[in-house]
PDB file of C-alpha atoms in Angstrom:
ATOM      1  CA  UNK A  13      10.569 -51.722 -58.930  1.00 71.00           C
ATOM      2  CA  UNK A  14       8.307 -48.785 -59.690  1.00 84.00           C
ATOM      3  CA  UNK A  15       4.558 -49.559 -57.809  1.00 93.00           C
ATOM      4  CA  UNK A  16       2.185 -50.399 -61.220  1.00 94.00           C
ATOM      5  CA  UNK A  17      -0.080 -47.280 -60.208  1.00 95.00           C
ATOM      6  CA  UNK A  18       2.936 -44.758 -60.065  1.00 95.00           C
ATOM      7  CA  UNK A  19       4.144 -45.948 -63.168  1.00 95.00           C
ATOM      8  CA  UNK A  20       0.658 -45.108 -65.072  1.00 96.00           C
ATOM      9  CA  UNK A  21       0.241 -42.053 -63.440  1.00 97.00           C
ATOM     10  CA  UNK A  22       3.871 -40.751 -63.857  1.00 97.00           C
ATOM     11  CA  UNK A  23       4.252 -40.262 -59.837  1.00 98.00           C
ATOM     12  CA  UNK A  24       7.716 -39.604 -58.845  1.00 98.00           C
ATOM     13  CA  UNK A  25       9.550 -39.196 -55.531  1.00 98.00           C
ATOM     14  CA  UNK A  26      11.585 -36.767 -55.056  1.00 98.00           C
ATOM     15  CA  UNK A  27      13.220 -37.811 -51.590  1.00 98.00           C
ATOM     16  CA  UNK A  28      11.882 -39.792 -49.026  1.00 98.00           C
ATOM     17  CA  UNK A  29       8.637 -38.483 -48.102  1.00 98.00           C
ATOM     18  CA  UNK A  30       8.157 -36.091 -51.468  1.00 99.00           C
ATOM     19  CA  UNK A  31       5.901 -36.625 -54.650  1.00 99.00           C
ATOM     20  CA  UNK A  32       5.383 -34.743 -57.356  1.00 99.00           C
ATOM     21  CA  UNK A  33       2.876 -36.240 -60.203  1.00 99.00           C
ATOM     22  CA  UNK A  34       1.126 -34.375 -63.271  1.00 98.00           C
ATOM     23  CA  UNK A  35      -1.680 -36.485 -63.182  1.00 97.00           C
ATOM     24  CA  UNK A  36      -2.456 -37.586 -66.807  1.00 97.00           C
ATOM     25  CA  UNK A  37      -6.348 -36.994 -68.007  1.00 95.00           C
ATOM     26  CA  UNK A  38      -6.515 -40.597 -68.477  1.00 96.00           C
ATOM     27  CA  UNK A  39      -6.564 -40.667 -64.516  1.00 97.00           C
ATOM     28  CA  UNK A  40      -8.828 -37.907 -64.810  1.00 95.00           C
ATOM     29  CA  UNK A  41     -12.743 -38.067 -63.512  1.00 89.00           C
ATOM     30  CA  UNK A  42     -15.789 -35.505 -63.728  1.00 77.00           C
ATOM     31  CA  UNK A  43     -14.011 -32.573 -62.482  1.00 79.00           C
ATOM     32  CA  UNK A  44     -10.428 -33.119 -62.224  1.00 90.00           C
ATOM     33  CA  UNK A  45      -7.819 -35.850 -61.162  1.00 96.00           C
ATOM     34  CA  UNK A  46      -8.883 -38.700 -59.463  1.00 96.00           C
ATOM     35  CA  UNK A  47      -9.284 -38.713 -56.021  1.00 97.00           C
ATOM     36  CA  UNK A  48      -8.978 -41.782 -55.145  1.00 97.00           C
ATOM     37  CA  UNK A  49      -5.593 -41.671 -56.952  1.00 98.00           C
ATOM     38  CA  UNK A  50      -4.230 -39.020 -55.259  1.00 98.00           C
ATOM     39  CA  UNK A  51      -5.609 -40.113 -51.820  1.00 98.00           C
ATOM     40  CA  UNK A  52      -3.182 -43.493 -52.900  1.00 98.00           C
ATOM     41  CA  UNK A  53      -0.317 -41.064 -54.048  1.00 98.00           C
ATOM     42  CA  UNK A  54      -0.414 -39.451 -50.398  1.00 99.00           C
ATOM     43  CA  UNK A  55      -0.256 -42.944 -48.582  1.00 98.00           C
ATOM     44  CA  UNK A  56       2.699 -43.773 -50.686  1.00 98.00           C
ATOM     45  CA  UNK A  57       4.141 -40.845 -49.747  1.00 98.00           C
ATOM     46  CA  UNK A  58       3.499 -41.512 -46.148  1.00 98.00           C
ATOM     47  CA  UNK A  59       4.716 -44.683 -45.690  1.00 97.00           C
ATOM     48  CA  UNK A  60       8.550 -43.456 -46.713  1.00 97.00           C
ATOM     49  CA  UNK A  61       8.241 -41.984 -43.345  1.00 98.00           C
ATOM     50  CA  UNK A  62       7.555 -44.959 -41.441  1.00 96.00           C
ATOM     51  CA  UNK A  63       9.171 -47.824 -39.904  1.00 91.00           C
ATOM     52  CA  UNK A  64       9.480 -51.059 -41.770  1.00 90.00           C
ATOM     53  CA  UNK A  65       6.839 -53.772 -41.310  1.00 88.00           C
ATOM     54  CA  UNK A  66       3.848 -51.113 -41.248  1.00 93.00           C
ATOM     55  CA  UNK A  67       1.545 -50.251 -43.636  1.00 93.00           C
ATOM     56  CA  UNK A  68      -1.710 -48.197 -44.273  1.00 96.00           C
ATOM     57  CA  UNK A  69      -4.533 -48.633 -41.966  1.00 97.00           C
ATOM     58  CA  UNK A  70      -7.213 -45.632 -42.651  1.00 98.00           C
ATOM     59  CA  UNK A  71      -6.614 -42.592 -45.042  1.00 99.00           C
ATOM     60  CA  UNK A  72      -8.919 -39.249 -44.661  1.00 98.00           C
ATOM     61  CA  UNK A  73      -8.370 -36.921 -47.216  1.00 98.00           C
ATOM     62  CA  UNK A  74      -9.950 -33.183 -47.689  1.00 99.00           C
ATOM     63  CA  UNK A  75     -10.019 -32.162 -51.429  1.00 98.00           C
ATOM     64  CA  UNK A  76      -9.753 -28.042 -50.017  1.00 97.00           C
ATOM     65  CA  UNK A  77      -9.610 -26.514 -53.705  1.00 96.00           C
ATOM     66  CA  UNK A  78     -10.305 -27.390 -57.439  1.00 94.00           C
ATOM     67  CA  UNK A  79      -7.519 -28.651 -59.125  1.00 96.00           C
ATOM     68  CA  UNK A  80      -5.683 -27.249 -62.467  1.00 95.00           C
ATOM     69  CA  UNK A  81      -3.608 -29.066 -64.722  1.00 94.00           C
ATOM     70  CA  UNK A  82      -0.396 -27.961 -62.857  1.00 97.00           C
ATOM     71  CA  UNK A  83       1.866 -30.642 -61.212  1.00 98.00           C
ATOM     72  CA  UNK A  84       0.813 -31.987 -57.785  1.00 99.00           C
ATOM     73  CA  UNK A  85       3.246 -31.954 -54.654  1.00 99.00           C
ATOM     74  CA  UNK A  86       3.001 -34.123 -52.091  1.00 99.00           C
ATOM     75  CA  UNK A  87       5.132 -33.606 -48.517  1.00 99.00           C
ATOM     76  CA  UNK A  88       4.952 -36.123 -45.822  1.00 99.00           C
ATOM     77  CA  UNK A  89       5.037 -35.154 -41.940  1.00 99.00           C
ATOM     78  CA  UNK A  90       5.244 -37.285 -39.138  1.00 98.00           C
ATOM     79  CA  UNK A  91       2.312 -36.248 -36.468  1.00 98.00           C
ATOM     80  CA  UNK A  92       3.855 -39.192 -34.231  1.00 97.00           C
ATOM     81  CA  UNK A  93       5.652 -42.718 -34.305  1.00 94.00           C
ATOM     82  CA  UNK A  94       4.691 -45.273 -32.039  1.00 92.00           C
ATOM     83  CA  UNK A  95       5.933 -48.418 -31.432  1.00 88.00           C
ATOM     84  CA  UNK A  96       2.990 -50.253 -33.391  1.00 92.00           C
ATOM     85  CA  UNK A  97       1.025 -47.187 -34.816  1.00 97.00           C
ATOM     86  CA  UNK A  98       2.489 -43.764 -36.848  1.00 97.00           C
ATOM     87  CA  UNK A  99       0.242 -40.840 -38.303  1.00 98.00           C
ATOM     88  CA  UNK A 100       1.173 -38.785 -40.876  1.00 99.00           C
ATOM     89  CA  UNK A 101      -0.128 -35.995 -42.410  1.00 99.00           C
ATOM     90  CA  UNK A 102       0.471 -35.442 -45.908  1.00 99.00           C
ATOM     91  CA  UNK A 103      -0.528 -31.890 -47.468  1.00 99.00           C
ATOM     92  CA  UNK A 104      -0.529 -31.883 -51.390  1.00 99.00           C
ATOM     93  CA  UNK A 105       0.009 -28.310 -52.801  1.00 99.00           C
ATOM     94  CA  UNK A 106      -0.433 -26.933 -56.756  1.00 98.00           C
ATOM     95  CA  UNK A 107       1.211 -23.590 -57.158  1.00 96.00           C
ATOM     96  CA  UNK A 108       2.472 -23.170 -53.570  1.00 95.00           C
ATOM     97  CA  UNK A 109      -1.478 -23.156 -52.464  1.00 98.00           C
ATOM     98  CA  UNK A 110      -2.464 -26.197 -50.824  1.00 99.00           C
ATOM     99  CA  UNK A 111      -5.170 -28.537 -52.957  1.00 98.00           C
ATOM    100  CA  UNK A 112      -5.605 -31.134 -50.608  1.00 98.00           C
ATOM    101  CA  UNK A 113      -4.611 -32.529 -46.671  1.00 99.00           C
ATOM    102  CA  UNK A 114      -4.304 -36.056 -45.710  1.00 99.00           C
ATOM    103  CA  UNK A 115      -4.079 -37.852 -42.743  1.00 99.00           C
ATOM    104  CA  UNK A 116      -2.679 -41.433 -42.929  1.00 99.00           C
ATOM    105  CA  UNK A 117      -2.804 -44.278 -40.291  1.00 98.00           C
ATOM    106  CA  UNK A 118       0.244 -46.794 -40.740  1.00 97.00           C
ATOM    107  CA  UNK A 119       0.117 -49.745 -38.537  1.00 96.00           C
ATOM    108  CA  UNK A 120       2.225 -53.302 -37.553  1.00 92.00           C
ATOM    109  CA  UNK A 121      -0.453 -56.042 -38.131  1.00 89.00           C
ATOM    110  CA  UNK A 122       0.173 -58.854 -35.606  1.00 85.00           C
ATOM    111  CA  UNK A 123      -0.292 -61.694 -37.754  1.00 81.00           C
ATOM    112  CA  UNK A 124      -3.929 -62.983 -36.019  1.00 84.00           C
ATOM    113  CA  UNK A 125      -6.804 -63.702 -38.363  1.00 86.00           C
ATOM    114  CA  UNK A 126      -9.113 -61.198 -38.532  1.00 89.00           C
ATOM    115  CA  UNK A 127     -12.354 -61.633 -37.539  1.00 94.00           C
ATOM    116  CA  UNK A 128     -14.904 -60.458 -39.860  1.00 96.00           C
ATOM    117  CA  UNK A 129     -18.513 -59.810 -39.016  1.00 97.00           C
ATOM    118  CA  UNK A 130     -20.456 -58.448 -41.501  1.00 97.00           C
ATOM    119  CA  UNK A 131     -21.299 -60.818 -44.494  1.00 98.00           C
ATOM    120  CA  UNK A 132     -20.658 -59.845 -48.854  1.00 98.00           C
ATOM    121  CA  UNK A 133     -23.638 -59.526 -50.986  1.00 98.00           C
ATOM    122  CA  UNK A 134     -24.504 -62.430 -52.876  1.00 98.00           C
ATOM    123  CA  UNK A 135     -24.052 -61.340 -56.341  1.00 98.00           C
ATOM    124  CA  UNK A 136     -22.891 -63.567 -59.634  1.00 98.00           C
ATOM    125  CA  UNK A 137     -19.593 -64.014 -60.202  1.00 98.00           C
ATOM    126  CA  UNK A 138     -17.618 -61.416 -62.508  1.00 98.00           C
ATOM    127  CA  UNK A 139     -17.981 -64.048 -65.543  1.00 97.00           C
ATOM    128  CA  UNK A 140     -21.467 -63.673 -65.442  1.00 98.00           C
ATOM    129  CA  UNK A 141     -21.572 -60.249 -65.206  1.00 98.00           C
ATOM    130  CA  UNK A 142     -22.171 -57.927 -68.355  1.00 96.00           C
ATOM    131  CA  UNK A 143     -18.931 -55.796 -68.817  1.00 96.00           C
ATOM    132  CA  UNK A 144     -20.125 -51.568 -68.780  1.00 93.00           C
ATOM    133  CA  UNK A 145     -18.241 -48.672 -69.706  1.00 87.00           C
ATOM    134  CA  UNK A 146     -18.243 -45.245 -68.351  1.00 84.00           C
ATOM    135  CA  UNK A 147     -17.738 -42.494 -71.648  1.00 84.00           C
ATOM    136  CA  UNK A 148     -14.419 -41.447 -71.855  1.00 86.00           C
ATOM    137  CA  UNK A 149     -15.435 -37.930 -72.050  1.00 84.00           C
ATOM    138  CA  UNK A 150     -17.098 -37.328 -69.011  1.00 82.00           C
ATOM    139  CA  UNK A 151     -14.939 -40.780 -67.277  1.00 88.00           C
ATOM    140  CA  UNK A 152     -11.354 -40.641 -69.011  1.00 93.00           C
ATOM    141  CA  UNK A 153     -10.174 -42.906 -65.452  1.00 95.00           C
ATOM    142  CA  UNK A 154     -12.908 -45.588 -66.217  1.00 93.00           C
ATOM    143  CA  UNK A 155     -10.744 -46.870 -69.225  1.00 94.00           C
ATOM    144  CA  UNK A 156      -8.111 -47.743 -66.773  1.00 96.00           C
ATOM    145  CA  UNK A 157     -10.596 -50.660 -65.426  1.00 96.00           C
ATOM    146  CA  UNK A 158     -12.554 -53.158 -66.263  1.00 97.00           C
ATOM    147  CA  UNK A 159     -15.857 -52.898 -64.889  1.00 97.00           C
ATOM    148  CA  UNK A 160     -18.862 -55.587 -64.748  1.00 98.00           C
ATOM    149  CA  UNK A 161     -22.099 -54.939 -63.311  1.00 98.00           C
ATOM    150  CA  UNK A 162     -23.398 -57.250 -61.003  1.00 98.00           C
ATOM    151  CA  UNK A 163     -26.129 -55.574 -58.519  1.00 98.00           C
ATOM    152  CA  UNK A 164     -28.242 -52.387 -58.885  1.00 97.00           C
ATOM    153  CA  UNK A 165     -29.645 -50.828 -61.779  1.00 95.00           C
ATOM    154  CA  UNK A 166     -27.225 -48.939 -64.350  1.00 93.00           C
ATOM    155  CA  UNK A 167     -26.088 -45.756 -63.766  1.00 92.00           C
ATOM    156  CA  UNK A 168     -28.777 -42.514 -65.461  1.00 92.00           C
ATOM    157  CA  UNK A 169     -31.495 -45.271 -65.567  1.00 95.00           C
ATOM    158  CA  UNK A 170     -33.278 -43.500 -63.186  1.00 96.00           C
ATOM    159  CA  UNK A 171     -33.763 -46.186 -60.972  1.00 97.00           C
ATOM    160  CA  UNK A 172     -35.452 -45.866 -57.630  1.00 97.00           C
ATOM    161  CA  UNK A 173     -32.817 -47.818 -55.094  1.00 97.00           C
ATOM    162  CA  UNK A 174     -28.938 -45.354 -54.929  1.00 98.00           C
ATOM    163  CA  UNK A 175     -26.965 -48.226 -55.126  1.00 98.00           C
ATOM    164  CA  UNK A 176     -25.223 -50.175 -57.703  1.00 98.00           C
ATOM    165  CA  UNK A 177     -21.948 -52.912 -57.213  1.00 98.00           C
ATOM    166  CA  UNK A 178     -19.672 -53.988 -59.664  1.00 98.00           C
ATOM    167  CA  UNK A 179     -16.607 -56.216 -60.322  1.00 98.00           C
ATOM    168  CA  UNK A 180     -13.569 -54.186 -60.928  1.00 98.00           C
ATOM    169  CA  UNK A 181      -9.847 -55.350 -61.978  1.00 97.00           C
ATOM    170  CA  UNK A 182      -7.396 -52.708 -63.361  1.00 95.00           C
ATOM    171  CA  UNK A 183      -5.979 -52.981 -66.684  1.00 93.00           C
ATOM    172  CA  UNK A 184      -3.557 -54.067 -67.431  1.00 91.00           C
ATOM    173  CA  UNK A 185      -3.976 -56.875 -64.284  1.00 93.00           C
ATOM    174  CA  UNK A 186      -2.721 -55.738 -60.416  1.00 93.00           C
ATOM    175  CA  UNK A 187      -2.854 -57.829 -57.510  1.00 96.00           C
ATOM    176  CA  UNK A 188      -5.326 -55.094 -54.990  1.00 97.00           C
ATOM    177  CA  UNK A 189      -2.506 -54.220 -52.857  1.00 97.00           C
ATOM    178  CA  UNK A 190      -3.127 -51.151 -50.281  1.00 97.00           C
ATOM    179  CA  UNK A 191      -2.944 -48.908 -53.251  1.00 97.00           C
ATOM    180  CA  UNK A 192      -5.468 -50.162 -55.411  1.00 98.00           C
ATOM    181  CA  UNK A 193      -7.734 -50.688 -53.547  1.00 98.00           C
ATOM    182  CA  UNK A 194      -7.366 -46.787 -52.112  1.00 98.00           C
ATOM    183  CA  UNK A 195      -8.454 -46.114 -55.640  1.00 98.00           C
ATOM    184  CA  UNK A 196     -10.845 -48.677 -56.579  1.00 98.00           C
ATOM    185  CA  UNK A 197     -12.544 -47.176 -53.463  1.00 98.00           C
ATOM    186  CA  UNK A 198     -13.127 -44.100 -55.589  1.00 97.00           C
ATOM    187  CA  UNK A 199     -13.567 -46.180 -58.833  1.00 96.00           C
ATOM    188  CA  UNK A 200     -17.571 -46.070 -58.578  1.00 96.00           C
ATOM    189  CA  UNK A 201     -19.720 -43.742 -59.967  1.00 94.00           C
ATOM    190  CA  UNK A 202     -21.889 -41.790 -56.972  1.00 96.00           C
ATOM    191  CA  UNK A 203     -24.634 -44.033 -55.302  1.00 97.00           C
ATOM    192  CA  UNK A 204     -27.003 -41.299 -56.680  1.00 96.00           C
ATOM    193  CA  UNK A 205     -25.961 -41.926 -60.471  1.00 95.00           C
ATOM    194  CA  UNK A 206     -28.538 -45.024 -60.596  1.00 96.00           C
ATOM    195  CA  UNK A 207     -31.321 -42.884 -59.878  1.00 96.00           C
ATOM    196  CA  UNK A 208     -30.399 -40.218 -62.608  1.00 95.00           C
ATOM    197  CA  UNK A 209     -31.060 -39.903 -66.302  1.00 93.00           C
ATOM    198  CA  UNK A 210     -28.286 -37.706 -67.189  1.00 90.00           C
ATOM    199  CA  UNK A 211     -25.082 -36.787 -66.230  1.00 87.00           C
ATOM    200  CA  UNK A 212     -24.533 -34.545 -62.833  1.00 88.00           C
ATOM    201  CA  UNK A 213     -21.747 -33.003 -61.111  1.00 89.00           C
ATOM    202  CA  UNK A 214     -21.346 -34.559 -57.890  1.00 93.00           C
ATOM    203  CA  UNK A 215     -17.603 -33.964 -56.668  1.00 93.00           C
ATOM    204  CA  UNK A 216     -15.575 -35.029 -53.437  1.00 96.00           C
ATOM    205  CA  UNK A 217     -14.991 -32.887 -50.715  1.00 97.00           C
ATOM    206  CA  UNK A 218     -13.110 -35.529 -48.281  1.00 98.00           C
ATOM    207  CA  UNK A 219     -12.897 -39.259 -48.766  1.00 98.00           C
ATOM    208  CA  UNK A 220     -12.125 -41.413 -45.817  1.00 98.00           C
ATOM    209  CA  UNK A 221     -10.844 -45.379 -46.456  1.00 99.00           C
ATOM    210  CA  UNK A 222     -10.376 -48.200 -43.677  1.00 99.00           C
ATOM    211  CA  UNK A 223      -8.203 -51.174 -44.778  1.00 98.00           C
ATOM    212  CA  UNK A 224      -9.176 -54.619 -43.178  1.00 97.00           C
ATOM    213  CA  UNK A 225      -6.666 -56.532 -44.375  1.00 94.00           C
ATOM    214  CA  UNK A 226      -2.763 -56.796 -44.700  1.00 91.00           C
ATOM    215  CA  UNK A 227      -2.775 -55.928 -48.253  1.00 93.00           C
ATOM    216  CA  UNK A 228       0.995 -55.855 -48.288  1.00 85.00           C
ATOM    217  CA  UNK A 229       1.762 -59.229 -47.470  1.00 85.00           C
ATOM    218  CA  UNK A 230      -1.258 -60.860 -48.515  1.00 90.00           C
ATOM    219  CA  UNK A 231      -2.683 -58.807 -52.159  1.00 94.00           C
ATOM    220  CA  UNK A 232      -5.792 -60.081 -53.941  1.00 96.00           C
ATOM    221  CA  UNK A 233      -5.784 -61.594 -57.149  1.00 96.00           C
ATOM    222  CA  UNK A 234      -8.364 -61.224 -59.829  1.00 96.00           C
ATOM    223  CA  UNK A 235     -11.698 -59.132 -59.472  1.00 98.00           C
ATOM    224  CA  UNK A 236     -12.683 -57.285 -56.784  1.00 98.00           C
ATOM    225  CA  UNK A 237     -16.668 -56.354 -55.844  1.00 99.00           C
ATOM    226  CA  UNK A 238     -17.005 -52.892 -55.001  1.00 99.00           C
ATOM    227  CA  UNK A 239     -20.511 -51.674 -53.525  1.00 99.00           C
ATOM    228  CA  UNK A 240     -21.284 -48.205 -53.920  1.00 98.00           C
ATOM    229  CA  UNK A 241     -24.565 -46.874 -51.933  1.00 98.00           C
ATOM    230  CA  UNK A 242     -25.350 -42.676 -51.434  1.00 98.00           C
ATOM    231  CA  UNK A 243     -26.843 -43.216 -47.553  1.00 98.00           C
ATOM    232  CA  UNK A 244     -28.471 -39.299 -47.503  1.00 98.00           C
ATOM    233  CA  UNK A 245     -28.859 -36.399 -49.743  1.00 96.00           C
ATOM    234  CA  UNK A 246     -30.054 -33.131 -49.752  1.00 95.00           C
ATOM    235  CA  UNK A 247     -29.232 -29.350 -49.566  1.00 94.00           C
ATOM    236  CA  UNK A 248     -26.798 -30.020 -51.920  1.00 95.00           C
ATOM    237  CA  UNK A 249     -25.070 -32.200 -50.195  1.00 97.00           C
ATOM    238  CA  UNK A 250     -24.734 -36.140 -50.163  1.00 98.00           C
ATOM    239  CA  UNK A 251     -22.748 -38.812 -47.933  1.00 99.00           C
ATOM    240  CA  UNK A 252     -21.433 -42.541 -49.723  1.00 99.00           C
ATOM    241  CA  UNK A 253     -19.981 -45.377 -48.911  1.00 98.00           C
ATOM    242  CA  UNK A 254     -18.506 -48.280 -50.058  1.00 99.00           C
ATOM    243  CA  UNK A 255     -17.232 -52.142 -49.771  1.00 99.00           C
ATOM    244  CA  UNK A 256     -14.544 -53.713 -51.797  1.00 99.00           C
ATOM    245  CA  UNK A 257     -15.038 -57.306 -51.212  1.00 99.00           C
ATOM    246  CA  UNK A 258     -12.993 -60.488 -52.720  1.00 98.00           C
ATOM    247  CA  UNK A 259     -14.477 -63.235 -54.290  1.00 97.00           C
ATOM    248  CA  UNK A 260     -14.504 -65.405 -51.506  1.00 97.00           C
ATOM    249  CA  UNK A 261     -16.708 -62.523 -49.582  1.00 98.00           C
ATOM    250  CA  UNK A 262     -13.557 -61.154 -47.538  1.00 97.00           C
ATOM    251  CA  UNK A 263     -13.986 -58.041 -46.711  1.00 98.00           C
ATOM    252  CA  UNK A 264     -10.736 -55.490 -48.340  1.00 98.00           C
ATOM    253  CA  UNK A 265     -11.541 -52.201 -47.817  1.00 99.00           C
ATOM    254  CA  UNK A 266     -14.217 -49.960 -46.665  1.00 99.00           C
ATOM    255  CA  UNK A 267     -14.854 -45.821 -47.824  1.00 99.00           C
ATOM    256  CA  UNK A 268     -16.927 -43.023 -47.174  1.00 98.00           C
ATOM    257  CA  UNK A 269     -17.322 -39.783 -49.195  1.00 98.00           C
ATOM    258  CA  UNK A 270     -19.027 -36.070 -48.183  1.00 98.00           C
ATOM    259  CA  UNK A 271     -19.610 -34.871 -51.475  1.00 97.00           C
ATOM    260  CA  UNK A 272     -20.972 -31.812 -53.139  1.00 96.00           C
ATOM    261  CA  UNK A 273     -24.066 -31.788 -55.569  1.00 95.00           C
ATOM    262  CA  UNK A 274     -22.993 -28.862 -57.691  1.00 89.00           C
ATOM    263  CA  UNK A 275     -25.969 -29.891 -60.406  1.00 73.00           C
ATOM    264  CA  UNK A 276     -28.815 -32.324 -60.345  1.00 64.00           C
ATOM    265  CA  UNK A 277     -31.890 -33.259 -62.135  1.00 57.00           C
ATOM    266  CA  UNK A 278     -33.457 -36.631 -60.433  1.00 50.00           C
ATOM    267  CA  UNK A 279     -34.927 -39.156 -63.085  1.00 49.00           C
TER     268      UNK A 279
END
């Protein structure tokens, strides 16, 4: 059975280890496709190359040129296979010139609780939470969730604090497998946005995600909390992160983004 995600982005392999996907504008963000999409795209790829029972661990991916509206190719390589751990690089290509490199960490969990030591926000649950929408114009991929704002001030209210968190769910419904929550990790506007009172171009130049849990085995129903916070900016220049938390305060997933301030005009 065709992976939700694939299906709505009209991802298909080719063989074993080879994508190809024209990514629809409704998965399409400020400046192109999606990244966190096509970071997920790349671990799907990936994980054709690896032995059974393992699963994404960490993804890094470098966004090396803007994209067009041609297909994207995705080929899988296997950097090494270990008996509990396999990296693979995947290098996605538009036109025979490469667009963007990933490098994917599949692991075998052992089964062992994991011990977690940092604590969730305390935020209101997602039926207390006012439902936003990003414009479809400038957001076309924000129509593919539902989004409720639950800490931090909205984005372009030129707020003080760069941070805002929200509860997410895709629409129609998915259980956050490994997948989604690769993209929900990109699913947040930049932590700068808050402190904004109009649109800016802020785009990705690599995105790195850490899975905490076994996603696979064990996927998470319902919403979702991601936290989206811009830790430094300046000379054009500006470093994310993010948590995707459950709604028992779990920890999911964590990110981290170097992106590139192309215009901005503070609030």
């Amino acid at each position: 059975m065709t992976h939700p995600l694939l299906q709505s982005s009209g991802a298909t392999r080719v063989e074993p280890g080879q994508w190809v996907v024209t990514v629809p504008r409704s998965w399409g963000s400020w400046s192109g496709p999606l990244g966190g999409l096509l970071n997920a795209i790349a671990a799907r790829a990936a994980t054709d190359l690896t032995s059974p029972g393992t699963a994404p661990m960490a993804t890094h991916t470098q966004f090396v040129r803007k994209f067009s509206d041609a297909p994207v190719s995705f080929t899988a390589t296997v950097e090494r296979a270990g008996g509990t751990t396999q990296f693979v690089t995947v290098r996605g290509t538009q036109d025979e010139q490469t667009v963007l490199i990933t490098s994917v960490v599949c692991g075998r969990r052992a089964g062992r609780p994991v011990v977690q030591r940092v604590a969730a926000p305390v935020v209101p649950p997602p039926e207390e939470c006012q439902e936003i929408g990003f414009p479809p114009e400038l957001v076309p991929f924000g129509q593919r969730f539902e989004i409720r704002q639950a800490s931090g001030a909205y984005p372009m209210s030129g707020a003080a604090r760069a941070e805002m968190g929200a509860w997410l769910r895709l629409r129609p419904e998915v259980p956050t497998d490994a997948l989604i929550a690769i993209v929900m990790m990109d699913a947040m506007p930049p932590g700068l946005y808050p402190t904004l009172t109009e649109p800016a171009a802020i785009v990705s130049a690599e995105l790195s995600v850490h899975l905490h849990r076994d996603l696979i085995a064990y996927p998470v129903d319902g919403f979702a909390l991601a936290v989206q916070r811009t830790v430094t900016d300046g000379d054009g220049w500006c470093v994310d992160e993010a948590d995707l938390w459950d709604r028992d305060g779990g920890l999911i997933a964590q990110s981290r983004q170097q992106r590139r301030i192309l215009a901005l005009k503070p609030g």
